[in-house]
Amino acid sequence: MQKQRIFTSAFLFLFSSNFLTFIGFEMLLPILPAYLISIHASPFQVGLVTTVFTIGAIIIRPFVGYYLVDNNRKGLAIGAGIMLLMITIMYPFLSTIWLFLLLRFFHGVTWGVSTTANSTMAVDLIPKNRLGEGIGYFSISTTVGAIIAPSLGILIYHSFSFQLLIYSSVILCLLAVIALQFVSSAEPVKHEKQPFRFMEAIFEREVWFQALLTVMTTLGFGAIITFLVLYGEQRGLDQIFLFFLINAIVSTLLRPFTGKWFDKTGPWSIIIVSAVVGFLSLIVLSYATNNGMLIIAAILFGAGYGTVMPCLQTWTVQKVSEAKSGAANATFLSSFDIGVGISAFTLGLLAEWISLEMIFRVVSISFLLVALFVYKDAKRTRKNNHM
């Protein structure tokens, strides 16, 4: 039997569009707080930049998941891409803080629509018997885009201006929309839909366990993006960018192998092993006193966290019927946002009392808990299968 292809032209155009979208969006993140301060925002208002964005994304995703049950994914993705472009170009023209924060809320809403629609289209395009491998490849567009973008945004902002940064982001958004035009997206099969209930739709009940694991796994990532730069300054690690670069390279190189491992054996063994590796990465990082140890921590984090997340997304989608793939993707992405939000808030409070190296050691326990929960689920599943 001939193996079905993952890398079709439609998949490659969708991958390219998602990659460009993530770079265009993520390159703004490290700069927006500095820009807000330049227009006299208070520290509290700067903190709201992430909060209102996250609220917008989480609120909209249940509606998007419900809509995608039997509506065209491509049209929604293109519409969201155009809205991302229009919202981004408005940033330099807002000098009132609360208007800026209102725009951030709508940016979060549009981002929630775009990422959910793109992920659901990817699931549609990937052969079902190679879903783990395919989502692993597709998630490269997310992880690599997110890692390249902050450095690129800082470079443009410091070398040129905030306006040029915005225009660069807009151009990337435009290219992403153009790429979507070449994605062939089949009309979804019509299904009988249940009435929409918002509180139930925030999390697809069938994937509550995978959502919990996603939140727990993301706590470690939240610690990295919140504290790593400051930690590097405290420890005299002058090549901190190496962590992000090597993390991206390792997680990308491992995707073909980890995706096939998932498809062959299921989610349990690969998630358990990768979660333990993620735990070790944060422990090594907490003791890092030189760039060599930083590189080892980056390799382990790329192999650990960089493997667990696409596996969790694949597992989430596999747990539901094809009609609910949009809702499942929305749940996964919202769980990611919630995990980052919880991590930034709780660890920020904790950092008032303990050192950053202790922060990394404390949050590393979340990886061990993920491994433990998945191990127990594997035992329960094996027992049920033998009954």
CSV table of C-alpha atoms in Angstrom, one decimal:
chain,number,residue,atom,x,y,z
A,1,MET,CA,0.0,0.0,0.0
A,2,GLN,CA,1.4,3.4,-1.1
A,3,LYS,CA,2.0,5.8,1.8
A,4,GLN,CA,-0.1,9.0,1.4
A,5,ARG,CA,1.9,12.2,1.0
A,6,ILE,CA,2.0,14.9,3.7
A,7,PHE,CA,3.9,17.5,1.6
A,8,THR,CA,1.3,18.4,-0.9
A,9,SER,CA,1.3,21.8,-2.5
A,10,ALA,CA,-1.7,22.8,-0.3
A,11,PHE,CA,0.1,21.7,2.8
A,12,LEU,CA,3.3,23.7,1.8
A,13,PHE,CA,1.3,26.8,1.1
A,14,LEU,CA,-0.6,26.5,4.4
A,15,PHE,CA,2.7,25.9,6.2
A,16,SER,CA,4.2,29.0,4.5
A,17,SER,CA,1.2,31.2,5.4
A,18,ASN,CA,1.2,30.1,9.0
A,19,PHE,CA,5.0,30.7,9.2
A,20,LEU,CA,4.7,34.2,7.9
A,21,THR,CA,1.7,34.9,10.1
A,22,PHE,CA,3.6,33.9,13.2
A,23,ILE,CA,6.7,35.9,12.3
A,24,GLY,CA,4.6,39.0,11.6
A,25,PHE,CA,2.8,38.7,14.9
A,26,GLU,CA,5.6,37.5,17.2
A,27,MET,CA,8.1,40.2,16.1
A,28,LEU,CA,5.9,42.8,17.7
A,29,LEU,CA,5.8,41.2,21.2
A,30,PRO,CA,9.1,42.3,22.7
A,31,ILE,CA,8.6,45.8,21.3
A,32,LEU,CA,5.0,46.7,22.3
A,33,PRO,CA,5.8,47.2,26.0
A,34,ALA,CA,8.7,49.6,25.1
A,35,TYR,CA,6.4,51.5,22.7
A,36,LEU,CA,3.7,51.8,25.3
A,37,ILE,CA,6.2,53.3,27.8
A,38,SER,CA,7.2,55.8,25.1
A,39,ILE,CA,3.6,57.0,25.0
A,40,HIS,CA,3.5,57.3,28.8
A,41,ALA,CA,1.8,54.0,29.8
A,42,SER,CA,1.9,52.9,33.4
A,43,PRO,CA,3.5,49.6,34.4
A,44,PHE,CA,0.0,48.2,35.0
A,45,GLN,CA,-1.2,49.2,31.6
A,46,VAL,CA,1.9,47.6,30.0
A,47,GLY,CA,1.0,44.4,31.8
A,48,LEU,CA,-2.4,44.6,30.3
A,49,VAL,CA,-1.0,44.3,26.8
A,50,THR,CA,-0.7,40.5,27.2
A,51,THR,CA,-3.7,40.1,29.4
A,52,VAL,CA,-6.3,41.7,27.2
A,53,PHE,CA,-4.9,39.9,24.1
A,54,THR,CA,-5.1,36.5,25.8
A,55,ILE,CA,-8.7,37.2,26.9
A,56,GLY,CA,-9.7,38.1,23.4
A,57,ALA,CA,-8.1,34.9,21.9
A,58,ILE,CA,-9.7,32.6,24.5
A,59,ILE,CA,-13.2,34.1,24.3
A,60,ILE,CA,-13.3,33.7,20.5
A,61,ARG,CA,-11.9,30.2,20.0
A,62,PRO,CA,-15.1,28.3,21.2
A,63,PHE,CA,-17.1,30.2,18.6
A,64,VAL,CA,-14.6,29.5,15.9
A,65,GLY,CA,-14.5,25.8,16.8
A,66,TYR,CA,-18.3,25.6,16.7
A,67,TYR,CA,-18.3,27.5,13.3
A,68,LEU,CA,-15.7,25.1,11.8
A,69,VAL,CA,-17.8,22.0,12.4
A,70,ASP,CA,-19.5,22.4,9.0
A,71,ASN,CA,-18.3,25.7,7.5
A,72,ASN,CA,-15.4,26.6,5.1
A,73,ARG,CA,-12.0,26.8,6.9
A,74,LYS,CA,-10.2,28.6,4.0
A,75,GLY,CA,-12.6,31.6,3.8
A,76,LEU,CA,-12.4,32.1,7.6
A,77,ALA,CA,-8.6,31.9,7.5
A,78,ILE,CA,-8.3,34.4,4.7
A,79,GLY,CA,-10.7,36.8,6.4
A,80,ALA,CA,-8.8,36.6,9.7
A,81,GLY,CA,-5.5,37.2,7.8
A,82,ILE,CA,-6.9,40.4,6.3
A,83,MET,CA,-8.1,41.5,9.7
A,84,LEU,CA,-4.7,40.9,11.2
A,85,LEU,CA,-3.2,43.1,8.5
A,86,MET,CA,-5.6,45.9,9.1
A,87,ILE,CA,-5.3,45.8,12.9
A,88,THR,CA,-1.5,45.8,12.8
A,89,ILE,CA,-1.3,48.8,10.5
A,90,MET,CA,-3.3,50.8,13.0
A,91,TYR,CA,-0.8,50.6,15.9
A,92,PRO,CA,1.4,53.6,15.1
A,93,PHE,CA,-1.7,55.9,14.8
A,94,LEU,CA,-2.9,55.3,18.4
A,95,SER,CA,-1.6,57.5,21.1
A,96,THR,CA,-4.3,57.0,23.7
A,97,ILE,CA,-3.5,54.0,26.0
A,98,TRP,CA,-7.0,52.7,26.3
A,99,LEU,CA,-7.6,52.7,22.6
A,100,PHE,CA,-4.3,50.9,22.2
A,101,LEU,CA,-5.4,48.2,24.7
A,102,LEU,CA,-8.8,47.9,23.0
A,103,LEU,CA,-7.0,47.3,19.7
A,104,ARG,CA,-5.0,44.6,21.5
A,105,PHE,CA,-8.2,42.9,22.6
A,106,PHE,CA,-9.4,42.8,19.0
A,107,HIS,CA,-6.0,41.6,17.9
A,108,GLY,CA,-6.3,38.7,20.3
A,109,VAL,CA,-9.8,37.9,18.9
A,110,THR,CA,-8.5,37.9,15.3
A,111,TRP,CA,-5.4,35.9,16.3
A,112,GLY,CA,-7.6,33.3,17.9
A,113,VAL,CA,-9.6,33.0,14.7
A,114,SER,CA,-6.6,32.7,12.5
A,115,THR,CA,-4.6,30.1,14.5
A,116,THR,CA,-7.7,27.9,15.0
A,117,ALA,CA,-8.7,28.0,11.4
A,118,ASN,CA,-5.1,27.3,10.1
A,119,SER,CA,-4.6,24.4,12.5
A,120,THR,CA,-7.9,22.9,11.5
A,121,MET,CA,-7.1,23.2,7.8
A,122,ALA,CA,-3.8,21.4,8.5
A,123,VAL,CA,-5.6,18.5,10.2
A,124,ASP,CA,-7.9,18.3,7.1
A,125,LEU,CA,-4.9,18.1,4.7
A,126,ILE,CA,-2.8,15.5,6.6
A,127,PRO,CA,-3.4,11.8,5.9
A,128,LYS,CA,-5.1,10.4,9.1
A,129,ASN,CA,-2.7,7.5,9.4
A,130,ARG,CA,0.2,10.0,9.5
A,131,LEU,CA,-1.4,12.7,11.7
A,132,GLY,CA,1.3,12.7,14.4
A,133,GLU,CA,4.1,13.1,11.8
A,134,GLY,CA,2.1,15.7,9.8
A,135,ILE,CA,1.2,17.9,12.8
A,136,GLY,CA,4.8,17.6,14.0
A,137,TYR,CA,5.9,19.1,10.6
A,138,PHE,CA,3.2,21.8,10.6
A,139,SER,CA,4.1,22.9,14.1
A,140,ILE,CA,7.6,23.8,12.9
A,141,SER,CA,5.9,26.8,11.2
A,142,THR,CA,4.8,27.9,14.7
A,143,THR,CA,7.9,27.2,16.8
A,144,VAL,CA,10.5,28.4,14.4
A,145,GLY,CA,8.5,31.5,13.4
A,146,ALA,CA,8.0,32.4,17.1
A,147,ILE,CA,11.7,32.0,17.8
A,148,ILE,CA,13.1,33.9,14.8
A,149,ALA,CA,10.6,36.8,15.2
A,150,PRO,CA,11.5,38.4,18.5
A,151,SER,CA,15.2,38.9,17.5
A,152,LEU,CA,14.1,40.2,14.1
A,153,GLY,CA,11.6,42.7,15.7
A,154,ILE,CA,14.2,44.0,18.1
A,155,LEU,CA,16.7,44.4,15.3
A,156,ILE,CA,14.3,46.4,13.1
A,157,TYR,CA,13.1,48.5,16.0
A,158,HIS,CA,16.5,49.5,17.3
A,159,SER,CA,18.1,49.9,13.8
A,160,PHE,CA,15.2,51.8,12.2
A,161,SER,CA,11.9,52.7,13.8
A,162,PHE,CA,8.6,51.4,15.3
A,163,GLN,CA,6.8,52.4,12.0
A,164,LEU,CA,9.1,50.3,9.9
A,165,LEU,CA,8.6,47.4,12.2
A,166,ILE,CA,4.8,47.7,11.8
A,167,TYR,CA,5.1,48.0,8.0
A,168,SER,CA,7.3,44.8,8.0
A,169,SER,CA,4.7,43.0,10.0
A,170,VAL,CA,2.0,44.1,7.6
A,171,ILE,CA,3.9,42.9,4.5
A,172,LEU,CA,4.4,39.5,6.1
A,173,CYS,CA,0.6,39.4,6.9
A,174,LEU,CA,-0.1,40.3,3.3
A,175,LEU,CA,2.2,37.5,2.0
A,176,ALA,CA,0.5,35.1,4.4
A,177,VAL,CA,-3.0,35.9,2.9
A,178,ILE,CA,-1.6,35.5,-0.6
A,179,ALA,CA,-0.2,32.1,0.3
A,180,LEU,CA,-3.7,31.0,1.6
A,181,GLN,CA,-5.2,31.7,-1.8
A,182,PHE,CA,-3.3,28.6,-3.1
A,183,VAL,CA,-4.5,26.2,-0.4
A,184,SER,CA,-7.1,23.8,-1.7
A,185,SER,CA,-9.6,23.3,1.1
A,186,ALA,CA,-12.4,20.8,0.7
A,187,GLU,CA,-15.8,21.7,1.9
A,188,PRO,CA,-16.4,20.1,5.3
A,189,VAL,CA,-18.9,17.3,5.6
A,190,LYS,CA,-22.2,18.7,7.0
A,191,HIS,CA,-22.9,17.4,10.5
A,192,GLU,CA,-25.9,17.9,12.8
A,193,LYS,CA,-24.6,20.4,15.3
A,194,GLN,CA,-25.5,20.5,19.0
A,195,PRO,CA,-26.8,23.9,20.3
A,196,PHE,CA,-23.9,26.2,21.1
A,197,ARG,CA,-23.2,26.6,24.9
A,198,PHE,CA,-20.3,28.9,25.6
A,199,MET,CA,-19.2,27.6,28.9
A,200,GLU,CA,-19.1,24.0,27.6
A,201,ALA,CA,-17.4,25.1,24.3
A,202,ILE,CA,-14.5,26.8,26.1
A,203,PHE,CA,-13.1,23.4,26.6
A,204,GLU,CA,-14.2,20.4,24.5
A,205,ARG,CA,-15.1,17.9,27.2
A,206,GLU,CA,-13.7,14.9,25.4
A,207,VAL,CA,-10.2,16.4,25.6
A,208,TRP,CA,-10.1,17.8,29.1
A,209,PHE,CA,-7.2,15.5,30.0
A,210,GLN,CA,-5.1,16.7,27.0
A,211,ALA,CA,-6.0,20.3,27.8
A,212,LEU,CA,-4.8,19.9,31.4
A,213,LEU,CA,-1.5,18.3,30.2
A,214,THR,CA,-1.1,21.3,27.7
A,215,VAL,CA,-1.5,23.8,30.5
A,216,MET,CA,1.0,22.0,32.7
A,217,THR,CA,3.6,21.6,29.9
A,218,THR,CA,3.2,25.3,28.9
A,219,LEU,CA,4.2,26.4,32.4
A,220,GLY,CA,7.8,25.6,31.6
A,221,PHE,CA,7.7,27.5,28.3
A,222,GLY,CA,6.2,30.5,30.2
A,223,ALA,CA,9.1,30.5,32.6
A,224,ILE,CA,11.5,30.5,29.7
A,225,ILE,CA,10.0,33.4,27.8
A,226,THR,CA,9.4,35.4,31.0
A,227,PHE,CA,12.7,35.0,32.8
A,228,LEU,CA,15.4,33.7,30.5
A,229,VAL,CA,16.8,37.0,29.3
A,230,LEU,CA,16.9,38.4,32.9
A,231,TYR,CA,18.4,35.1,34.1
A,232,GLY,CA,21.1,35.4,31.5
A,233,GLU,CA,22.0,38.9,32.6
A,234,GLN,CA,22.2,37.8,36.3
A,235,ARG,CA,24.4,34.8,35.4
A,236,GLY,CA,26.6,36.6,32.9
A,237,LEU,CA,25.4,34.4,30.0
A,238,ASP,CA,26.2,36.7,27.1
A,239,GLN,CA,25.0,34.3,24.3
A,240,ILE,CA,21.4,33.8,25.6
A,241,PHE,CA,20.1,33.8,22.0
A,242,LEU,CA,21.8,30.4,21.6
A,243,PHE,CA,19.1,28.9,23.8
A,244,PHE,CA,16.3,30.0,21.4
A,245,LEU,CA,18.3,29.1,18.3
A,246,ILE,CA,19.4,25.6,19.4
A,247,ASN,CA,16.0,24.9,20.9
A,248,ALA,CA,14.4,25.6,17.5
A,249,ILE,CA,17.0,23.6,15.5
A,250,VAL,CA,16.7,20.5,17.8
A,251,SER,CA,12.9,20.5,17.9
A,252,THR,CA,12.8,20.9,14.1
A,253,LEU,CA,15.3,18.1,13.4
A,254,LEU,CA,13.5,15.7,15.7
A,255,ARG,CA,10.1,16.2,14.2
A,256,PRO,CA,10.3,13.4,11.5
A,257,PHE,CA,11.4,10.8,14.1
A,258,THR,CA,9.1,11.8,16.9
A,259,GLY,CA,6.1,12.1,14.6
A,260,LYS,CA,6.7,8.5,13.3
A,261,TRP,CA,7.2,7.3,16.9
A,262,PHE,CA,3.8,8.8,17.8
A,263,ASP,CA,2.0,7.3,14.8
A,264,LYS,CA,3.6,3.8,15.5
A,265,THR,CA,3.2,3.5,19.3
A,266,GLY,CA,0.6,6.1,20.3
A,267,PRO,CA,1.0,9.2,22.6
A,268,TRP,CA,2.1,7.6,25.9
A,269,SER,CA,5.7,6.5,25.6
A,270,ILE,CA,6.9,9.5,23.6
A,271,ILE,CA,5.2,12.0,25.9
A,272,ILE,CA,6.6,10.3,29.0
A,273,VAL,CA,10.1,10.3,27.7
A,274,SER,CA,10.0,13.8,26.3
A,275,ALA,CA,8.5,15.2,29.5
A,276,VAL,CA,11.3,13.7,31.6
A,277,VAL,CA,13.8,15.3,29.1
A,278,GLY,CA,12.0,18.6,29.6
A,279,PHE,CA,12.4,18.3,33.3
A,280,LEU,CA,16.1,17.7,32.9
A,281,SER,CA,16.4,20.7,30.6
A,282,LEU,CA,15.1,23.1,33.3
A,283,ILE,CA,17.3,21.5,36.0
A,284,VAL,CA,20.4,22.0,33.8
A,285,LEU,CA,19.4,25.5,33.0
A,286,SER,CA,19.0,26.3,36.7
A,287,TYR,CA,22.7,25.4,37.3
A,288,ALA,CA,24.0,27.0,34.1
A,289,THR,CA,27.1,29.2,34.7
A,290,ASN,CA,28.5,29.2,31.2
A,291,ASN,CA,27.3,29.0,27.6
A,292,GLY,CA,28.2,25.3,27.4
A,293,MET,CA,25.6,24.4,30.0
A,294,LEU,CA,23.1,26.8,28.3
A,295,ILE,CA,23.5,24.9,25.1
A,296,ILE,CA,23.0,21.5,26.8
A,297,ALA,CA,19.8,22.9,28.4
A,298,ALA,CA,18.6,24.2,25.0
A,299,ILE,CA,19.2,20.8,23.4
A,300,LEU,CA,17.2,19.1,26.1
A,301,PHE,CA,14.4,21.7,26.0
A,302,GLY,CA,14.1,21.4,22.2
A,303,ALA,CA,13.9,17.6,22.5
A,304,GLY,CA,11.6,17.7,25.5
A,305,TYR,CA,9.1,20.6,25.3
A,306,GLY,CA,9.5,20.7,21.5
A,307,THR,CA,8.3,17.1,21.2
A,308,VAL,CA,5.6,17.1,23.9
A,309,MET,CA,3.6,20.0,22.4
A,310,PRO,CA,2.9,18.7,18.9
A,311,CYS,CA,2.2,15.2,20.4
A,312,LEU,CA,-0.4,16.8,22.7
A,313,GLN,CA,-2.0,18.6,19.7
A,314,THR,CA,-2.2,15.4,17.7
A,315,TRP,CA,-3.6,13.4,20.6
A,316,THR,CA,-6.2,16.2,21.2
A,317,VAL,CA,-7.4,16.0,17.6
A,318,GLN,CA,-7.4,12.2,17.6
A,319,LYS,CA,-9.6,12.0,20.7
A,320,VAL,CA,-12.6,13.6,18.9
A,321,SER,CA,-14.6,12.9,15.7
A,322,GLU,CA,-13.6,14.7,12.5
A,323,ALA,CA,-16.6,17.1,13.0
A,324,LYS,CA,-15.1,18.3,16.3
A,325,SER,CA,-11.5,18.8,15.1
A,326,GLY,CA,-12.0,22.6,15.0
A,327,ALA,CA,-13.3,22.6,18.6
A,328,ALA,CA,-10.5,20.3,19.7
A,329,ASN,CA,-7.9,22.6,18.1
A,330,ALA,CA,-9.5,25.6,19.8
A,331,THR,CA,-9.2,23.9,23.1
A,332,PHE,CA,-5.6,23.0,22.6
A,333,LEU,CA,-4.6,26.6,21.6
A,334,SER,CA,-6.6,28.1,24.5
A,335,SER,CA,-4.9,25.7,26.9
A,336,PHE,CA,-1.6,27.0,25.6
A,337,ASP,CA,-2.6,30.6,26.2
A,338,ILE,CA,-3.9,29.8,29.7
A,339,GLY,CA,-0.7,28.0,30.6
A,340,VAL,CA,1.5,30.9,29.5
A,341,GLY,CA,-0.8,33.4,31.3
A,342,ILE,CA,-0.8,31.3,34.5
A,343,SER,CA,3.0,30.9,34.3
A,344,ALA,CA,3.7,34.6,33.8
A,345,PHE,CA,1.4,35.7,36.6
A,346,THR,CA,2.2,33.1,39.3
A,347,LEU,CA,5.9,32.8,38.7
A,348,GLY,CA,6.1,36.6,38.6
A,349,LEU,CA,4.7,36.7,42.1
A,350,LEU,CA,7.0,33.9,43.2
A,351,ALA,CA,10.0,35.7,41.8
A,352,GLU,CA,9.5,38.3,44.5
A,353,TRP,CA,10.4,35.7,47.1
A,354,ILE,CA,12.8,33.2,45.5
A,355,SER,CA,15.7,33.3,43.0
A,356,LEU,CA,15.3,32.7,39.2
A,357,GLU,CA,17.3,29.5,39.4
A,358,MET,CA,14.8,28.3,42.0
A,359,ILE,CA,11.9,29.4,39.7
A,360,PHE,CA,13.2,27.0,37.0
A,361,ARG,CA,13.6,24.2,39.5
A,362,VAL,CA,10.1,24.7,40.8
A,363,VAL,CA,8.5,24.8,37.4
A,364,SER,CA,10.4,21.8,36.2
A,365,ILE,CA,8.2,19.7,38.5
A,366,SER,CA,5.3,20.3,36.0
A,367,PHE,CA,7.1,18.2,33.5
A,368,LEU,CA,7.4,15.3,36.0
A,369,LEU,CA,3.7,15.6,36.8
A,370,VAL,CA,2.9,15.4,33.0
A,371,ALA,CA,5.0,12.2,32.8
A,372,LEU,CA,3.2,10.7,35.8
A,373,PHE,CA,-0.3,11.5,34.6
A,374,VAL,CA,0.4,10.1,31.2
A,375,TYR,CA,1.9,7.0,32.7
A,376,LYS,CA,-1.2,6.4,34.8
A,377,ASP,CA,-3.4,7.0,31.7
A,378,ALA,CA,-1.3,4.4,29.7
A,379,LYS,CA,-1.8,1.8,32.5
A,380,ARG,CA,-5.5,2.6,32.6
A,381,THR,CA,-5.8,2.3,28.8
A,382,ARG,CA,-4.0,-1.0,28.7
A,383,LYS,CA,-6.1,-2.4,31.5
A,384,ASN,CA,-9.3,-1.4,29.7
A,385,ASN,CA,-8.1,-2.9,26.4
A,386,HIS,CA,-7.5,-6.2,28.0
A,387,MET,CA,-10.9,-6.4,29.7
